PDB file of C-alpha atoms in Angstrom:
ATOM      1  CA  UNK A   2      16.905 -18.140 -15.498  1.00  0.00           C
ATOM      2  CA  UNK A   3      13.886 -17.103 -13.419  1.00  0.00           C
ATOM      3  CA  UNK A   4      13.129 -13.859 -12.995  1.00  0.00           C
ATOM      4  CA  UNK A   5      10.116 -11.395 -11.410  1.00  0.00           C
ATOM      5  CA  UNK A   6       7.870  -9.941 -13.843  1.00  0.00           C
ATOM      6  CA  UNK A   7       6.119  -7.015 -13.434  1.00  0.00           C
ATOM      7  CA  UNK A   8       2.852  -5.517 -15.348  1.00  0.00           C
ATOM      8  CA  UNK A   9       2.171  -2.975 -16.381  1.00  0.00           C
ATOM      9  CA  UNK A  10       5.841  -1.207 -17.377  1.00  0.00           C
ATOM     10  CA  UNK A  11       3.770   2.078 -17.610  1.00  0.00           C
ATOM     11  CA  UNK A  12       0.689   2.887 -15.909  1.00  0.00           C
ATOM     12  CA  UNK A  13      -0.809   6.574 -16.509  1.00  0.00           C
ATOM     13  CA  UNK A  14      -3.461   7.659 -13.867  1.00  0.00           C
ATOM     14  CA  UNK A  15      -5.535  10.847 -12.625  1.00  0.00           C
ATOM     15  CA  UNK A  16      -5.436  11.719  -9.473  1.00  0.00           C
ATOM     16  CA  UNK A  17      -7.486  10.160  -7.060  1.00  0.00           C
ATOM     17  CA  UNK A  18      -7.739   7.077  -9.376  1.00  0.00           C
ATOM     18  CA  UNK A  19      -6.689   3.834  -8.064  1.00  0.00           C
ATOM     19  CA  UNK A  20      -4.268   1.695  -9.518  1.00  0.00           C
ATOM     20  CA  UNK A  21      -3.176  -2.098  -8.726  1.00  0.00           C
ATOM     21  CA  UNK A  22      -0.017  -2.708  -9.590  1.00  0.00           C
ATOM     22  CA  UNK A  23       1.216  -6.643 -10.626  1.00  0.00           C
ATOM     23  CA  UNK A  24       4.117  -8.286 -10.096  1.00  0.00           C
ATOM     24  CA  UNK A  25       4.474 -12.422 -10.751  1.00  0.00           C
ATOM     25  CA  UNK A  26       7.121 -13.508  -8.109  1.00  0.00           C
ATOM     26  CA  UNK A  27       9.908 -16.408  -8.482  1.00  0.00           C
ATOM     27  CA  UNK A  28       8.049 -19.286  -8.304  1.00  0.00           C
ATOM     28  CA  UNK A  29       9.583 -20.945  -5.536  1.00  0.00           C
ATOM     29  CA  UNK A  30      10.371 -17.582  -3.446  1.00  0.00           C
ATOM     30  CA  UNK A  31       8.042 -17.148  -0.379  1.00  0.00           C
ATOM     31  CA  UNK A  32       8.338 -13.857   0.470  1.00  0.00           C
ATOM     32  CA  UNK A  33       7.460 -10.893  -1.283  1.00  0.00           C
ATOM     33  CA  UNK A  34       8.282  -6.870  -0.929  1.00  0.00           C
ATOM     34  CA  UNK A  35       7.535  -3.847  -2.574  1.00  0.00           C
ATOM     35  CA  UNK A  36       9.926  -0.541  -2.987  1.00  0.00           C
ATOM     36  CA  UNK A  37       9.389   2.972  -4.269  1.00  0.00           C
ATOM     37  CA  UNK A  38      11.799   4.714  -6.162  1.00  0.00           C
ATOM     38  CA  UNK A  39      10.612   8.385  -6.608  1.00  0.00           C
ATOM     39  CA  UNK A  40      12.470  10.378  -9.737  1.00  0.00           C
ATOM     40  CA  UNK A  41      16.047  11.324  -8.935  1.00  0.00           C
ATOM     41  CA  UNK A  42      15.442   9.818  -5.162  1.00  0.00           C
ATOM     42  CA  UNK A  43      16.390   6.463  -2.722  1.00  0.00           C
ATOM     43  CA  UNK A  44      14.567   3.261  -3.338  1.00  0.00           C
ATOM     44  CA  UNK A  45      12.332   3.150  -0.305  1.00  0.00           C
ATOM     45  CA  UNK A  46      11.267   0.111   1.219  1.00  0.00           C
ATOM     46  CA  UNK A  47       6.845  -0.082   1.348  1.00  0.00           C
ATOM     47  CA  UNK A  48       6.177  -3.529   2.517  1.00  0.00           C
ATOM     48  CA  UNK A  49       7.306  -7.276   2.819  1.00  0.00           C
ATOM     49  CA  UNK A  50       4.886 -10.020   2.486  1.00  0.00           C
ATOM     50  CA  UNK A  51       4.566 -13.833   4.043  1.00  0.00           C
ATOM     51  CA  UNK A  52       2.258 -16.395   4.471  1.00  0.00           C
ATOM     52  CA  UNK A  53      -0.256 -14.238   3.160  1.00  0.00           C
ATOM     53  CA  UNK A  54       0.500 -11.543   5.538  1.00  0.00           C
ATOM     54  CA  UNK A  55       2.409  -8.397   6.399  1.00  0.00           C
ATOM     55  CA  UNK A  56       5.750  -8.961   8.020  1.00  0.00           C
ATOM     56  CA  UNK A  57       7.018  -5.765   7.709  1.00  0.00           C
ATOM     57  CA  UNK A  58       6.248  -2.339   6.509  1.00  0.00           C
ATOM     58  CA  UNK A  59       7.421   1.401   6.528  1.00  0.00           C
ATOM     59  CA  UNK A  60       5.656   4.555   7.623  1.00  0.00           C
ATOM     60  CA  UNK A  61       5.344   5.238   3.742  1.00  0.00           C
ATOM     61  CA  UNK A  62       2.919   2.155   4.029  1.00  0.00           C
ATOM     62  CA  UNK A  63      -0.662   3.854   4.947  1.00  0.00           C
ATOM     63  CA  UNK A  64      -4.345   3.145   4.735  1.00  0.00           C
ATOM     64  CA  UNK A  65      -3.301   4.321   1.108  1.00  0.00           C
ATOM     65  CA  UNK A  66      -1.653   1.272   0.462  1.00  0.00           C
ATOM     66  CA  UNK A  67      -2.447  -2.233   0.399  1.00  0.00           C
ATOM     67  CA  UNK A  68      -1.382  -5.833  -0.744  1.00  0.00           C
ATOM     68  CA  UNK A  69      -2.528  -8.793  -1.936  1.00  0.00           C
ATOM     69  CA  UNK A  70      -1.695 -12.288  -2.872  1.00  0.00           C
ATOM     70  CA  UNK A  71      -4.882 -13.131  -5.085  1.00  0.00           C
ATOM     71  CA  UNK A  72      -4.036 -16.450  -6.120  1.00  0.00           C
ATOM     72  CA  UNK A  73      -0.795 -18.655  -6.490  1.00  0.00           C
ATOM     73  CA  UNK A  74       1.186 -16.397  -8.414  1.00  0.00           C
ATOM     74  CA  UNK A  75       0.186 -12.714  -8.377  1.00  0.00           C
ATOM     75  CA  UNK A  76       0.952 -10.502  -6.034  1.00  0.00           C
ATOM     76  CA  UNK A  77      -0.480  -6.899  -6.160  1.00  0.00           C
ATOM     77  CA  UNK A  78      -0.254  -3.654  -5.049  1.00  0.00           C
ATOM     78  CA  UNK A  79      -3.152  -1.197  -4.994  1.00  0.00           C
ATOM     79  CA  UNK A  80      -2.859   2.129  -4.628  1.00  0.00           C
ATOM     80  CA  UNK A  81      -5.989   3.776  -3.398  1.00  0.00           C
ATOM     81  CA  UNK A  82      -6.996   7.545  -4.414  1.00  0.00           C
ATOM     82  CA  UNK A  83      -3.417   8.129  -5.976  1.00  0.00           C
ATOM     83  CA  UNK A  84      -2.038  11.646  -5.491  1.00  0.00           C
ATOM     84  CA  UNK A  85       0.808  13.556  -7.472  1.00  0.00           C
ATOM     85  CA  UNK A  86       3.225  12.478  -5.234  1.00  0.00           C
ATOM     86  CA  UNK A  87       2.841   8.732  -5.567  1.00  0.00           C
ATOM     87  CA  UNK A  88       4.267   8.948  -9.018  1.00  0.00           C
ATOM     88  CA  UNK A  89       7.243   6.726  -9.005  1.00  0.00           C
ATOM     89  CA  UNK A  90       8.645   3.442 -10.260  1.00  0.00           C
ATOM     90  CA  UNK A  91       7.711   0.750  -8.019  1.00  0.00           C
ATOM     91  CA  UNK A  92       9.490  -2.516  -8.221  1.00  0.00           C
ATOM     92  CA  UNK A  93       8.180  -5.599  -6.575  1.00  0.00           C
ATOM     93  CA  UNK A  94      11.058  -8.205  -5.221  1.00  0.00           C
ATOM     94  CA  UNK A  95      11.142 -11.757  -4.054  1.00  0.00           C
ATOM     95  CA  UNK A  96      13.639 -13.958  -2.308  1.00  0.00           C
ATOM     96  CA  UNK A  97      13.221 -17.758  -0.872  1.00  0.00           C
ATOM     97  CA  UNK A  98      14.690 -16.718   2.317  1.00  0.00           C
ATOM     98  CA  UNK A  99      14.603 -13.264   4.547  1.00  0.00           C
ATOM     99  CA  UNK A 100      17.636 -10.781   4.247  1.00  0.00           C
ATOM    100  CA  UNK A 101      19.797 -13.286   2.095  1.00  0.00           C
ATOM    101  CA  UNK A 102      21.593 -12.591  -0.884  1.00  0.00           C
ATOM    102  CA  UNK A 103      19.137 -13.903  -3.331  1.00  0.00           C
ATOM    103  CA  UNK A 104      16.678 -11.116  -3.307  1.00  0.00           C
ATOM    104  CA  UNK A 105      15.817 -10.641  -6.947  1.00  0.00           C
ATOM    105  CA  UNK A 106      13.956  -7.388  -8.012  1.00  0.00           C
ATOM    106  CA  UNK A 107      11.303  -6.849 -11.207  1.00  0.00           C
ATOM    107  CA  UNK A 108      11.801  -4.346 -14.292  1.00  0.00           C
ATOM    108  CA  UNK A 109       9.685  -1.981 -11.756  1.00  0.00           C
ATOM    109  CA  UNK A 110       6.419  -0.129 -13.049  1.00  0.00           C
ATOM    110  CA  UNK A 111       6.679   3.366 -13.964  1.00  0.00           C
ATOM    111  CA  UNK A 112       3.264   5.154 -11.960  1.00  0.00           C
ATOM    112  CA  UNK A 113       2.544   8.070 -13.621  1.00  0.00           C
ATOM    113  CA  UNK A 114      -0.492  10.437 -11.451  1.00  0.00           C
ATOM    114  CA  UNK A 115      -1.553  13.112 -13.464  1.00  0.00           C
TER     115      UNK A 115
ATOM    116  CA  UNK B   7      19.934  11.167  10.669  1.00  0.00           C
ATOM    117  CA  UNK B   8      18.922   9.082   8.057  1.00  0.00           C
ATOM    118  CA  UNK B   9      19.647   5.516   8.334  1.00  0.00           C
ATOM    119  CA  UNK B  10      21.639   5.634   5.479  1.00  0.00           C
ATOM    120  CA  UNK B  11      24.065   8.172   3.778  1.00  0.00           C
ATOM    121  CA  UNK B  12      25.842   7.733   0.209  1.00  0.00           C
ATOM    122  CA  UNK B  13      27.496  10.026  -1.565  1.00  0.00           C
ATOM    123  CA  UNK B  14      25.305  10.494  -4.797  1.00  0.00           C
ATOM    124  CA  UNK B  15      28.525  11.245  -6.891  1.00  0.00           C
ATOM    125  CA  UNK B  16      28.710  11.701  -9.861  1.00  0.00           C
ATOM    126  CA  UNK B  17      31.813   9.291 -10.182  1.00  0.00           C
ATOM    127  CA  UNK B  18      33.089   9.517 -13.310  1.00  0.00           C
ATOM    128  CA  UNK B  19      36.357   7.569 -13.884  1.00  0.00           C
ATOM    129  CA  UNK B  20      38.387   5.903 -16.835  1.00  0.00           C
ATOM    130  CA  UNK B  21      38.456   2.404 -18.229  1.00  0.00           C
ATOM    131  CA  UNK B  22      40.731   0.554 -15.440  1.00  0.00           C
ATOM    132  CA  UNK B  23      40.580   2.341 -12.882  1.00  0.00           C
ATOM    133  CA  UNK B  24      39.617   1.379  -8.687  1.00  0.00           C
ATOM    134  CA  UNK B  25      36.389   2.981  -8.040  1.00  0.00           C
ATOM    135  CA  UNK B  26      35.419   3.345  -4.325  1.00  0.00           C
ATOM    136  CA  UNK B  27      32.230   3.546  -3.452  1.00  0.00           C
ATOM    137  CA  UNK B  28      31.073   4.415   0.384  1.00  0.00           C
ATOM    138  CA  UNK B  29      28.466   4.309   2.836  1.00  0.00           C
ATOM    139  CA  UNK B  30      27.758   4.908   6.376  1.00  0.00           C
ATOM    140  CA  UNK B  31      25.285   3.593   8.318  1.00  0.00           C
ATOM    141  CA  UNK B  32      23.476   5.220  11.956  1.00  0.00           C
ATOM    142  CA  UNK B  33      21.938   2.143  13.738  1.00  0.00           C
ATOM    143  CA  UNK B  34      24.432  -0.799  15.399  1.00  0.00           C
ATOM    144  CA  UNK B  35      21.573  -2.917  15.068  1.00  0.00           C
ATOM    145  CA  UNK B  36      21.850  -3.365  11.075  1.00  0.00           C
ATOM    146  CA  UNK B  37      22.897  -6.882   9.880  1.00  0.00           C
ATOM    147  CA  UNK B  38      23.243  -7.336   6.506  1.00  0.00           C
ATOM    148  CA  UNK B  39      25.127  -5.546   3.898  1.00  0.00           C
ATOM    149  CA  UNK B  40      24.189  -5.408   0.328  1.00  0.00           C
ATOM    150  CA  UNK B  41      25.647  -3.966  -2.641  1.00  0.00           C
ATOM    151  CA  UNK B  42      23.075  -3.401  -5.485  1.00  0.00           C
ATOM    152  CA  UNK B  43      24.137  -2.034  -9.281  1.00  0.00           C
ATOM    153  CA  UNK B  44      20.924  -0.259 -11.021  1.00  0.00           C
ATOM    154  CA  UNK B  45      21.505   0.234 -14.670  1.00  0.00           C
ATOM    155  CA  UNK B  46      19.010   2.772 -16.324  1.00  0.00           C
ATOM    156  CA  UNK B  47      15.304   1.871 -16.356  1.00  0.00           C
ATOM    157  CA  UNK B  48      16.096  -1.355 -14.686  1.00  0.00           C
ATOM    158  CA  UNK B  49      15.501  -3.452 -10.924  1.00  0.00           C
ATOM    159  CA  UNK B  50      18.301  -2.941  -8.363  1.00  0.00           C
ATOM    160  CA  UNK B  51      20.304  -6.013  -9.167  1.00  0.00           C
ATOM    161  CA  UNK B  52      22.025  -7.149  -6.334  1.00  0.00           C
ATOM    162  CA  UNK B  53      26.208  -7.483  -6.910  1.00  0.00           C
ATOM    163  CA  UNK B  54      27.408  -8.757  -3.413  1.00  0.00           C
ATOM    164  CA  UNK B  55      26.411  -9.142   0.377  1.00  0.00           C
ATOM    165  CA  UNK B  56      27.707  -9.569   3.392  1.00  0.00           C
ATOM    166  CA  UNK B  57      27.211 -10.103   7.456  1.00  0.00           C
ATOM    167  CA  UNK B  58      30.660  -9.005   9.116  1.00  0.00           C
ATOM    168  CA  UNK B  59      32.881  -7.195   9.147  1.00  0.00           C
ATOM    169  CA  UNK B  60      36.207  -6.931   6.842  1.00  0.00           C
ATOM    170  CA  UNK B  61      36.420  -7.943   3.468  1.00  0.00           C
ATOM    171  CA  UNK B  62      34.540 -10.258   0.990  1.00  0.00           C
ATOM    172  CA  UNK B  63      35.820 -10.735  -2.681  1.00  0.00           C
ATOM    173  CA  UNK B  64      33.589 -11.820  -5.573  1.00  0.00           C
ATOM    174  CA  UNK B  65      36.074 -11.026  -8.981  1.00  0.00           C
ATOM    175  CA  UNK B  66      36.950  -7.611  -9.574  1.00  0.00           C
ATOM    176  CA  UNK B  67      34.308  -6.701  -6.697  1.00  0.00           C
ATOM    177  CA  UNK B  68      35.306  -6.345  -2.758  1.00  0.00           C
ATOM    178  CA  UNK B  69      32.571  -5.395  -0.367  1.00  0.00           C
ATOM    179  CA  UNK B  70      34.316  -4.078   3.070  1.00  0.00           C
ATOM    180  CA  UNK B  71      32.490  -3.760   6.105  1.00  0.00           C
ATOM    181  CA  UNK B  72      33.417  -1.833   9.324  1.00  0.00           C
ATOM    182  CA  UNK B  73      30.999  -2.055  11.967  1.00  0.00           C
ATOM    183  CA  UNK B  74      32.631   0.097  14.740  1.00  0.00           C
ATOM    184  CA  UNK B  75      32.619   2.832  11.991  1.00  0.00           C
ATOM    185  CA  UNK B  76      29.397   2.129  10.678  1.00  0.00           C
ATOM    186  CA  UNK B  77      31.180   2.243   7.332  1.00  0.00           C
ATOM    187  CA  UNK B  78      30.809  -0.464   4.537  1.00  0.00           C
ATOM    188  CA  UNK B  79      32.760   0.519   1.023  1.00  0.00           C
ATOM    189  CA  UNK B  80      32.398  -1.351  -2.586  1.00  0.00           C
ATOM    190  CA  UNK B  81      35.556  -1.058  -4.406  1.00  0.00           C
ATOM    191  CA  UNK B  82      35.693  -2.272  -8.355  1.00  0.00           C
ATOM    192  CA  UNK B  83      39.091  -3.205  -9.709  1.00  0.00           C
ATOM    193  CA  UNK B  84      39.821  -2.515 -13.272  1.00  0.00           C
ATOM    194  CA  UNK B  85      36.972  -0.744 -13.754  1.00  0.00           C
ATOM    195  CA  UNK B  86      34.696  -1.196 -17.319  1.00  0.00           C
ATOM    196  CA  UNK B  87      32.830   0.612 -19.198  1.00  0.00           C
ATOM    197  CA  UNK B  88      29.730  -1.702 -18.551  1.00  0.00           C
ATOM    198  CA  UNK B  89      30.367  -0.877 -14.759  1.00  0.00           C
ATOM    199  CA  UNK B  90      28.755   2.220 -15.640  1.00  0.00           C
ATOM    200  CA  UNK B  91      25.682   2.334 -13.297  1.00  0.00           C
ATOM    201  CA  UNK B  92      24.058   3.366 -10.286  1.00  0.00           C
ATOM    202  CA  UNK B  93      25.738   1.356  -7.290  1.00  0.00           C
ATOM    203  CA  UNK B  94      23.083   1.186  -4.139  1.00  0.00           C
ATOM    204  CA  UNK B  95      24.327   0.407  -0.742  1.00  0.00           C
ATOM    205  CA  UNK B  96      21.632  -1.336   1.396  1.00  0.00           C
ATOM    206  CA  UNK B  97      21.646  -2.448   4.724  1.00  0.00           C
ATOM    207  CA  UNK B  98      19.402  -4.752   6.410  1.00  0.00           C
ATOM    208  CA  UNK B  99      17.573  -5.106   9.742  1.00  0.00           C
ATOM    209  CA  UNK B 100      15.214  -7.713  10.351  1.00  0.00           C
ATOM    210  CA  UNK B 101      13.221  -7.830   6.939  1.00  0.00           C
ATOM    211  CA  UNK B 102      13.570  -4.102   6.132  1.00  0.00           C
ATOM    212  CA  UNK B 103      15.592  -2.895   3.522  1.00  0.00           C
ATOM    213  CA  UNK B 104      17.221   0.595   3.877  1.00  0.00           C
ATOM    214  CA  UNK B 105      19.157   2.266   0.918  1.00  0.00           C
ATOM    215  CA  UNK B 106      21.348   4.709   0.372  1.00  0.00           C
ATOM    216  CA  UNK B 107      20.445   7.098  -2.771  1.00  0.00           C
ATOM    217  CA  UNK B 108      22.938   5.297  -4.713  1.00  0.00           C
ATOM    218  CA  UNK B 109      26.093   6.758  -6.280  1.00  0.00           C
ATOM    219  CA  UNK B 110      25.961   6.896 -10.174  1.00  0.00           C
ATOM    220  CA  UNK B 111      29.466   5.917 -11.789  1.00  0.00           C
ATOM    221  CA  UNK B 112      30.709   6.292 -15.352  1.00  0.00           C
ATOM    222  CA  UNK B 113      33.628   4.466 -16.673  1.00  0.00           C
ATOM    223  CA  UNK B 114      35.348   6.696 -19.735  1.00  0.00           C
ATOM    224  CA  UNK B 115      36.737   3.643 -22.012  1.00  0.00           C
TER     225      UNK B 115
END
């Protein structure tokens, strides 16, 4: 069965590093999003992705943040000048359609900010 | 108000039990309904949506939605010990995603 990978499972970072985290979509899915899930907290929507552009994305989402689909399969998030507080798992997700019931989520990546 | 509120629980119940799990929502506007189960260290995986109100069954899952309440409810027949898990509402407007904080359920076998 097809499933979204993500990479790394752990990432370890100092503060003010940045960090680009992967995630390798469905193959057939064409659109793309991005949650936080701090320790203990809500997932949190960040950011959904289309046609190589932003269709949506929260107030979470800053100048901090971007996204990227580099190439046919990849698509990143980077993490500029990480703080404490950005340490969290973030899964990536994918679905073929918007809001359906096929939105299928990655093993998330652990962000650790030291 | 936050867009979403869920009991966080603990639930803890035994082997066969029906679990209810519960969530209310603030904006009218919201269309979609999701149900997600999150087992430890894992992706929300999603368990069962829906679009209107009243009930959809999928097994020993029934997702119930009540839109003039703004309250949508999960309920999990004969409960298992592999039930145990984090159960995330989510509710859906346009192509954002809101969650609730998820309620974290044990089933004693």
């Amino acid at each position: 069965e097809p499933e979204v990978t993500q990479t790394p499972s752990h990432q370890v970072t100092q503060m003010g590093q940045e960090v680009i985290l992967r995630c390798v979509p469905i193959s057939n899915h064409l659109y793309f999003y991005w949650y936080r899930q701090i320790l203990g907290q809500k997932v949190e929507f960040l950011v959904s992705f289309y046609n190589n552009e932003i269709s949506e994305k929260s107030e979470i989402f800053d100048d901090q943040f971007s996204v990227e689909r580099p190439d046919g399969s990849n698509f990143t998030l980077k993490i500029r000048s990480t703080k404490l507080e950005d340490s969290a798992m973030y899964f990536c997700a994918s679905s073929p359609d918007r809001a359906t019931d096929t939105q299928y989520f990655g093993p998330g990546t652990r962000l650790t900010v030291l | 108000q936050k867009e979403v509120e869920q009991d966080p629980g603990p639930l803890s119940v035994p082997e066969g039990a029906i679990v209810s799990l519960n969530c209310t929502y603030s904006n009218s506007a919201f269309q979609y309904f999701m149900w997600y189960r999150q087992y430890s260290r894992k992706g929300p995986e999603l368990l069962m949506y829906t679009y209107s109100s009243g009930n959809k069954e999928d097994g020993r899952f029934t997702a119930q939605v009540d839109k003039s309440s703004k309250y949508i409810s999960l309920f999990i027949r004969d409960s298992q010990p592999s039930d145990s898990a984090t159960y995330l509402c989510a509710i859906v407007t346009g192509n954002q995603f809101y969650f609730g904080t998820g309620t974290s359920l044990t089933v004693i076998p």
